[in-house]
Short mmCIF file of C-alpha atoms in Angstrom, two decimals:
data_model
loop_
_atom_site.label_atom_id
_atom_site.label_comp_id
_atom_site.label_asym_id
_atom_site.label_seq_id
_atom_site.Cartn_x
_atom_site.Cartn_y
_atom_site.Cartn_z
CA MET S 1 49.35 66.18 21.32
CA LEU S 2 51.69 63.61 22.09
CA GLY S 3 55.23 62.23 21.75
CA ARG S 4 58.42 63.51 20.97
CA SER S 5 61.47 62.20 19.16
CA ARG S 6 64.70 63.08 17.15
CA SER S 7 63.36 64.50 13.75
CA ILE S 8 64.33 65.65 10.29
CA LYS S 9 63.90 69.14 9.59
CA LEU S 10 60.93 69.85 6.87
CA MET S 11 60.99 74.00 7.31
CA ASP S 12 60.82 76.94 9.66
CA LEU S 13 57.49 78.61 9.71
CA PHE S 14 57.15 81.64 12.07
CA GLY S 15 60.21 81.25 13.46
CA ILE S 16 59.10 77.60 14.67
CA ARG S 17 61.21 74.54 13.43
CA ILE S 18 58.89 72.09 11.70
CA GLY S 19 60.37 68.59 12.06
CA LEU S 20 59.45 64.88 10.97
CA SER S 21 60.18 61.90 13.21
CA SER S 22 61.18 58.90 11.26
CA THR S 23 58.06 57.08 12.20
CA TRP S 24 56.17 59.52 10.17
CA PHE S 25 57.60 58.30 7.05
CA LEU S 26 55.95 54.53 8.02
CA ILE S 27 52.50 56.19 8.52
CA LEU S 28 52.80 58.08 5.34
CA PHE S 29 53.75 54.95 3.29
CA LEU S 30 50.95 52.88 5.20
CA MET S 31 47.98 55.43 4.61
CA ILE S 32 49.12 55.69 0.86
CA PHE S 33 48.90 52.09 0.57
CA TRP S 34 45.85 51.86 2.21
CA LEU S 35 44.05 54.33 0.53
CA SER S 36 45.31 54.13 -2.86
CA GLY S 37 42.78 51.11 -3.91
CA ASP S 38 39.60 52.86 -2.28
CA PHE S 39 40.42 56.16 -4.27
CA ARG S 40 40.91 54.38 -7.57
CA GLN S 41 37.57 52.61 -7.13
CA ALA S 42 35.93 55.94 -5.96
CA LEU S 43 37.30 57.78 -8.96
CA HIS S 44 36.99 54.98 -11.49
CA SER S 45 40.45 56.31 -13.03
CA SER S 46 43.70 55.18 -13.86
CA ASP S 47 46.22 54.04 -11.00
CA GLY S 48 48.37 57.21 -11.91
CA VAL S 49 45.46 59.47 -11.06
CA ALA S 50 44.20 57.55 -8.22
CA TYR S 51 47.82 57.19 -6.59
CA LEU S 52 48.52 61.08 -7.08
CA THR S 53 45.29 61.91 -5.38
CA THR S 54 46.14 59.80 -2.66
CA VAL S 55 49.62 61.12 -1.90
CA VAL S 56 48.27 64.72 -2.22
CA THR S 57 45.66 64.18 0.21
CA VAL S 58 47.53 62.42 2.67
CA LEU S 59 50.26 65.19 2.63
CA VAL S 60 47.44 67.76 3.11
CA LEU S 61 46.11 65.76 5.86
CA PHE S 62 49.52 66.00 7.65
CA GLY S 63 49.64 69.79 6.68
CA SER S 64 46.42 69.99 8.85
CA LEU S 65 48.11 68.28 11.80
CA ILE S 66 50.67 70.95 11.39
CA ILE S 67 48.04 73.72 11.40
CA HIS S 68 46.79 72.18 14.61
CA GLU S 69 49.97 72.26 16.38
CA LEU S 70 50.50 75.96 15.18
CA GLY S 71 47.32 76.83 17.09
CA HIS S 72 48.98 75.59 20.11
CA ALA S 73 52.36 77.49 19.19
CA ILE S 74 50.85 80.67 18.41
CA ALA S 75 48.67 80.65 21.41
CA ALA S 76 51.62 79.86 23.59
CA ARG S 77 53.54 82.57 22.06
CA ARG S 78 50.74 85.00 22.87
CA GLN S 79 51.08 84.04 26.58
CA GLY S 80 54.67 84.78 26.57
CA ILE S 81 55.80 81.35 26.18
CA ALA S 82 58.78 80.31 23.99
CA VAL S 83 58.14 77.62 21.00
CA ASP S 84 61.12 76.34 19.42
CA ARG S 85 59.89 73.48 17.25
CA ILE S 86 57.04 71.27 16.09
CA GLU S 87 57.35 67.53 15.31
CA LEU S 88 55.10 65.15 13.46
CA PHE S 89 55.42 61.55 14.38
CA LEU S 90 53.59 58.04 14.00
CA PHE S 91 50.39 59.12 16.08
CA GLY S 92 50.12 62.80 15.30
CA GLY S 93 52.01 66.17 16.40
CA PHE S 94 53.83 67.65 19.39
CA THR S 95 54.47 71.26 20.08
CA GLN S 96 57.64 71.96 22.15
CA MET S 97 57.12 74.98 24.67
CA GLY S 98 59.69 76.48 26.82
CA ARG S 99 57.61 76.17 29.76
CA ASP S 100 54.24 74.69 31.25
CA ALA S 101 51.25 77.15 31.71
CA MET S 102 51.37 79.01 34.90
CA SER S 103 47.69 79.86 35.24
CA PRO S 104 44.36 77.72 34.24
CA GLY S 105 43.78 80.62 31.70
CA GLU S 106 47.12 80.00 29.94
CA ASP S 107 46.42 76.31 30.23
CA PHE S 108 42.90 76.54 28.86
CA LYS S 109 44.05 78.96 25.71
CA ILE S 110 46.87 76.97 24.79
CA ALA S 111 44.89 73.50 24.93
CA ALA S 112 41.72 75.03 23.05
CA ALA S 113 43.73 76.68 20.42
CA GLY S 114 44.88 73.56 18.57
CA PRO S 115 41.29 72.13 18.17
CA LEU S 116 40.09 75.53 17.03
CA ALA S 117 42.58 75.64 14.40
CA THR S 118 41.35 71.98 13.43
CA PHE S 119 37.89 73.58 13.31
CA CYS S 120 38.87 76.33 10.96
CA PHE S 121 40.31 73.79 8.72
CA VAL S 122 37.14 71.76 8.69
CA LEU S 123 35.26 74.75 8.02
CA LEU S 124 37.53 75.72 4.91
CA CYS S 125 37.02 71.99 3.55
CA LEU S 126 33.23 72.25 4.03
CA ALA S 127 33.14 75.68 2.11
CA LEU S 128 34.87 74.33 -0.67
CA ASP S 129 32.89 71.37 -0.72
CA LEU S 130 29.85 73.65 -0.92
CA ALA S 131 31.13 75.35 -3.48
CA ILE S 132 31.62 72.53 -5.85
CA VAL S 133 28.42 70.50 -5.29
CA GLY S 134 26.17 72.94 -3.22
CA PRO S 135 24.38 72.00 -0.06
CA HIS S 136 21.83 69.77 -1.44
CA ARG S 137 24.41 67.40 -2.78
CA LEU S 138 26.84 67.54 -0.05
CA ILE S 139 25.92 64.44 1.90
CA HIS S 140 25.72 62.21 -1.21
CA ALA S 141 29.37 63.55 -2.22
CA ALA S 142 30.77 62.69 1.27
CA GLU S 143 29.09 59.25 1.14
CA LEU S 144 30.27 58.55 -2.33
CA ASP S 145 27.11 56.95 -3.37
CA GLY S 146 27.29 57.57 -7.06
CA THR S 147 24.87 60.30 -7.46
CA VAL S 148 27.30 62.91 -7.74
CA GLN S 149 30.38 62.70 -10.11
CA ILE S 150 33.37 62.28 -8.04
CA THR S 151 36.44 64.30 -9.14
CA PRO S 152 39.84 64.11 -7.49
CA VAL S 153 39.43 67.37 -5.82
CA LEU S 154 35.86 66.61 -4.57
CA LEU S 155 37.19 63.35 -3.11
CA SER S 156 40.20 64.54 -1.57
CA LEU S 157 38.02 67.66 0.17
CA SER S 158 35.50 64.98 1.36
CA TRP S 159 37.98 62.65 2.71
CA LEU S 160 39.84 65.51 4.73
CA LEU S 161 36.78 66.81 5.69
CA PHE S 162 35.74 63.36 7.53
CA TRP S 163 39.11 62.70 9.01
CA ASN S 164 39.55 66.30 10.34
CA VAL S 165 36.19 65.99 11.97
CA LEU S 166 37.06 62.67 13.43
CA LEU S 167 40.45 63.94 14.82
CA LEU S 168 38.82 66.86 16.02
CA VAL S 169 35.96 64.83 18.10
CA PHE S 170 38.69 62.50 19.10
CA ASN S 171 41.08 65.16 20.42
CA LEU S 172 38.36 66.89 22.28
CA ILE S 173 37.66 63.97 24.87
CA PRO S 174 38.41 64.73 28.37
CA ALA S 175 41.32 62.31 28.88
CA PHE S 176 44.89 63.69 29.42
CA PRO S 177 47.34 64.03 27.21
CA LEU S 178 44.58 64.70 24.61
CA ASP S 179 43.48 68.57 24.25
CA GLY S 180 40.36 67.98 25.74
CA GLY S 181 42.10 66.53 28.97
CA ARG S 182 44.30 69.65 28.95
CA ILE S 183 41.07 71.67 28.72
CA ALA S 184 39.51 69.47 31.59
CA ARG S 185 42.37 70.30 33.58
CA ALA S 186 42.38 73.91 33.20
CA ILE S 187 38.66 74.03 34.27
CA VAL S 188 39.29 71.85 37.31
CA TRP S 189 42.54 73.93 38.05
CA ARG S 190 40.39 77.15 37.89
CA VAL S 191 37.44 75.59 39.94
CA THR S 192 39.83 73.98 42.61
CA GLY S 193 42.83 76.64 42.52
CA SER S 194 45.01 73.48 42.32
CA LYS S 195 46.93 72.68 39.14
CA ARG S 196 48.00 69.36 41.21
CA GLN S 197 44.21 68.45 41.29
CA GLY S 198 43.76 69.18 37.64
CA THR S 199 46.55 67.21 36.33
CA THR S 200 45.41 64.33 38.53
CA THR S 201 41.82 64.19 37.65
CA ALA S 202 42.71 64.67 33.76
CA ALA S 203 45.43 61.94 34.14
CA GLN S 204 42.84 59.52 35.64
CA MET S 205 40.45 59.99 33.10
CA GLY S 206 43.20 59.73 30.42
CA ARG S 207 44.28 56.11 31.91
CA GLY S 208 40.52 55.25 32.14
CA PHE S 209 39.86 56.23 28.57
CA ALA S 210 42.91 54.49 27.45
CA VAL S 211 41.58 51.12 29.06
CA LEU S 212 38.28 51.47 27.37
CA LEU S 213 40.05 52.13 24.10
CA ALA S 214 42.19 49.21 24.22
CA GLY S 215 39.23 47.11 24.97
CA VAL S 216 37.59 48.41 21.78
CA GLY S 217 40.87 47.71 19.81
CA LEU S 218 40.90 44.11 21.35
CA TRP S 219 37.47 43.43 20.49
CA LEU S 220 37.82 44.55 16.96
CA LEU S 221 41.10 42.35 16.40
CA LEU S 222 39.60 39.21 17.84
CA ASP S 223 36.02 39.52 16.34
CA TYR S 224 37.01 41.16 13.05
CA ARG S 225 40.69 40.60 12.50
CA SER S 226 40.63 44.35 11.82
CA PHE S 227 44.08 46.34 11.74
CA THR S 228 42.07 49.07 13.11
CA GLY S 229 41.92 47.18 16.41
CA LEU S 230 45.83 46.92 16.58
CA TRP S 231 46.02 50.48 15.75
CA LEU S 232 43.80 51.40 18.61
CA ILE S 233 45.65 49.12 21.07
CA ALA S 234 48.98 50.88 20.16
CA ILE S 235 47.18 54.38 20.75
CA SER S 236 45.73 53.40 24.22
CA PHE S 237 49.22 52.28 25.31
CA LEU S 238 50.75 55.56 24.48
CA LEU S 239 47.70 57.54 26.23
CA TYR S 240 48.11 55.37 29.15
CA GLN S 241 51.84 55.92 29.55
CA SER S 242 51.19 59.50 28.98
CA ALA S 243 48.69 59.93 31.62
CA ARG S 244 50.72 57.83 33.88
CA GLY S 245 53.56 59.82 33.14
CA ALA S 246 51.52 63.06 34.29
CA LEU S 247 50.64 61.47 37.49
CA LEU S 248 54.20 60.46 38.25
CA GLN S 249 55.25 64.19 37.46
CA THR S 250 52.62 65.55 39.84
CA THR S 251 54.14 63.46 42.65
CA LEU S 252 57.58 64.50 41.69
CA THR S 253 56.52 68.11 41.67
CA ASP S 254 54.97 67.87 45.16
CA GLN S 255 58.12 66.46 46.47
CA ILE S 256 60.75 69.38 45.15
CA GLU S 257 58.01 72.15 45.39
CA GLY S 258 60.00 75.24 46.37
CA VAL S 259 63.25 74.04 44.95
CA THR S 260 64.65 76.16 42.55
CA VAL S 261 67.63 75.71 39.75
CA GLY S 262 69.74 78.05 42.04
CA ASP S 263 69.22 75.54 45.17
CA VAL S 264 70.65 72.68 43.09
CA MET S 265 73.18 74.06 40.54
CA ASP S 266 77.13 74.33 40.54
CA PRO S 267 77.94 77.78 41.39
CA GLN S 268 81.35 77.59 39.98
CA PRO S 269 80.98 76.37 36.62
CA VAL S 270 83.91 76.26 34.12
CA ALA S 271 83.50 78.46 31.34
CA ILE S 272 85.22 79.44 27.96
CA ARG S 273 85.76 83.36 27.32
CA SER S 274 84.35 83.95 24.02
CA GLU S 275 87.90 85.89 22.81
CA THR S 276 89.88 82.57 23.59
CA PRO S 277 91.06 81.22 20.11
CA VAL S 278 89.89 77.75 18.79
CA GLY S 279 93.09 75.82 19.15
CA GLU S 280 93.73 77.31 22.74
CA ALA S 281 90.33 76.37 23.77
CA LEU S 282 90.72 72.72 22.51
CA ASP S 283 93.98 72.45 24.51
CA ASP S 284 93.07 74.14 27.86
CA TYR S 285 89.61 72.88 28.12
CA PHE S 286 88.47 70.19 26.06
CA LEU S 287 91.89 68.26 26.25
CA ARG S 288 92.28 68.90 29.98
CA TYR S 289 88.93 68.09 31.19
CA GLY S 290 87.63 65.69 28.46
CA TRP S 291 84.18 66.96 28.30
CA ALA S 292 82.35 67.37 25.18
CA TRP S 293 80.95 70.98 25.60
CA PHE S 294 81.54 74.33 27.52
CA PRO S 295 79.57 77.47 28.29
CA VAL S 296 81.04 80.41 26.47
CA ILE S 297 80.91 83.88 28.06
CA ASP S 298 81.76 87.26 27.05
CA GLU S 299 83.94 89.53 29.38
CA SER S 300 81.07 90.70 31.49
CA GLY S 301 80.19 87.00 31.96
CA LYS S 302 77.04 86.93 29.99
CA LEU S 303 76.23 83.46 28.38
CA LEU S 304 76.73 83.45 24.89
CA GLY S 305 76.31 79.75 23.90
CA ILE S 306 77.78 76.39 24.26
CA ALA S 307 81.19 75.32 22.71
CA GLN S 308 80.94 71.79 21.02
CA ARG S 309 84.00 69.88 20.91
CA ASP S 310 83.11 68.75 17.26
CA ARG S 311 82.32 72.21 15.91
CA LEU S 312 85.67 73.53 17.38
CA GLN S 313 87.79 70.62 16.04
CA ALA S 314 86.26 71.02 12.52
CA ALA S 315 87.34 74.63 12.61
CA PHE S 316 90.70 73.82 13.75
CA ASP S 317 90.95 70.97 11.15
CA GLY S 318 89.94 73.50 8.23
CA GLY S 319 92.96 75.72 9.40
CA GLU S 320 90.77 78.09 11.34
CA GLY S 321 92.26 77.52 14.69
CA TRP S 322 93.24 81.24 15.04
CA LEU S 323 89.50 82.12 15.02
CA THR S 324 87.82 83.01 18.63
CA VAL S 325 85.42 80.51 20.30
CA GLY S 326 82.59 83.18 19.99
CA ALA S 327 83.23 83.40 16.25
CA VAL S 328 82.26 79.85 15.60
CA LEU S 329 78.97 79.77 17.58
CA GLU S 330 75.67 79.78 16.04
CA ALA S 331 73.59 83.14 16.26
CA GLN S 332 71.08 83.07 19.12
CA GLU S 333 72.57 79.51 20.39
CA GLY S 334 72.65 80.62 23.90
CA ASP S 335 68.85 81.27 24.30
CA SER S 336 68.41 77.42 23.70
CA TRP S 337 70.61 76.74 26.87
CA ARG S 338 69.65 78.96 29.63
CA ILE S 339 67.09 79.25 32.40
CA ASP S 340 66.81 81.85 34.90
CA GLU S 341 68.54 80.82 38.45
CA THR S 342 65.23 81.50 40.13
CA ARG S 343 63.00 79.39 38.21
CA PRO S 344 61.50 76.00 39.86
CA LEU S 345 63.58 72.71 39.24
CA THR S 346 60.76 71.49 37.26
CA ASP S 347 61.18 73.93 34.47
CA ALA S 348 64.68 73.00 34.05
CA LEU S 349 63.97 69.45 33.88
CA ALA S 350 61.44 70.05 30.93
CA SER S 351 63.77 72.29 29.09
CA ASP S 352 65.25 71.46 25.74
CA SER S 353 68.76 71.84 26.81
CA PHE S 354 68.33 69.14 29.68
CA GLY S 355 67.03 66.94 27.12
CA LYS S 356 70.07 67.38 24.69
CA LEU S 357 73.01 68.04 26.97
CA GLY S 358 71.92 66.54 30.18
CA ALA S 359 72.43 70.01 31.60
CA VAL S 360 71.21 73.50 31.68
CA MET S 361 73.05 77.00 32.15
CA ALA S 362 71.49 78.98 35.03
CA VAL S 363 71.80 82.87 34.46
CA ASP S 364 70.44 85.89 36.55
CA ARG S 365 68.28 88.71 35.12
CA GLU S 366 71.22 90.18 33.22
CA GLY S 367 71.93 86.97 31.44
CA VAL S 368 75.17 86.47 33.33
CA LEU S 369 76.24 82.74 34.01
CA ARG S 370 75.76 81.74 37.62
CA GLY S 371 75.76 78.17 37.62
CA ILE S 372 75.37 75.00 35.71
CA LEU S 373 72.77 72.37 36.61
CA THR S 374 73.52 68.79 35.40
CA ALA S 375 71.56 65.50 35.39
CA ASP S 376 73.71 64.09 38.29
CA GLN S 377 72.96 67.33 40.69
CA VAL S 378 69.24 66.65 39.82
CA ARG S 379 69.46 63.17 40.56
CA ARG S 380 71.08 63.73 44.05
CA ALA S 381 68.28 66.50 44.70
CA LEU S 382 65.56 63.92 43.87
CA GLN S 383 67.15 61.33 46.15
CA SER S 384 67.33 63.53 48.82
CA ALA S 385 63.63 64.89 48.20
CA PHE S 386 62.50 60.94 48.37
CA GLY S 387 64.58 60.39 51.29
CA SER S 388 66.98 58.08 49.62
CA PRO S 389 70.79 58.01 50.12
CA ALA S 390 72.58 59.83 47.57
#
């Protein structure tokens, strides 16, 4: 869905890092605070039972968001797209993929997989509800009208069923960056043959929906003093900004169409050989150049990873300055920082490495380091593309 921020690691699932943004804890606290009173009233129980039911229910709700994002992640992997992490934050979840979809078919499958996973979760809640109360009393149980004895399990399932249906419907609205908007983009892309047209159409619908949502939120806030109105306004702002960003990115992509990583990168990168001792690397590279990191290569020039000053310094201070630089690299670290030199420049801008380091390592098909693409080089390329002085 939306957003991205630094996060706290929760777990690894199917090789995917599941992280929690600090904003997630805020919404967790607010939801528990809001719901505990209603749950106590519905259950006619002690504060302890109501509170425990509330906490478990809210945590399962966030678990359903992870299921939703896993739907996107698994579908992306089936299309050959690397997925490194899923993050939960204030307004939902975000699946970080190694690249954008390259065809309308890929785009449609990835976008639709999230709502499909949510739909399966809804069916599971519905099946459990039916098993407990039967089909004739299901509506009464969901409405909490008092004709069915409400237990903590039944209350939790009914609440999860309602909110996941609501989230499913909301997420399928054809407004970018919601999944429905991405599905709409894929359809327009298929019909017109233009990804740009698909993105533009979906983003314009996204901006229109954001304005409508903001209007509804303002009405609720002014007429009913409802906190829901404030919440809708916040969501509409985020949707509008995301849709606007998609339009700007489309314009940018048009300007630099055909420009590859190899066209912009520095073809003579400074790299550390993996067999170099840590102490020597600190003196000859970090002290000499004053940089915070360097790419590490083996004897054939293949990229192995990134040597971070802090990690090497910690090894040296611990009396392990005799270790080689290659020995202190994390396993598979190099995969996170590399991009094929023939890839479009836009792929590099979307990479995780560019966001973390402000740079990405350009390699050939054999994995040999051919250059480094930095933010400064990209800035000059963009200035040239838009006709501005460097």
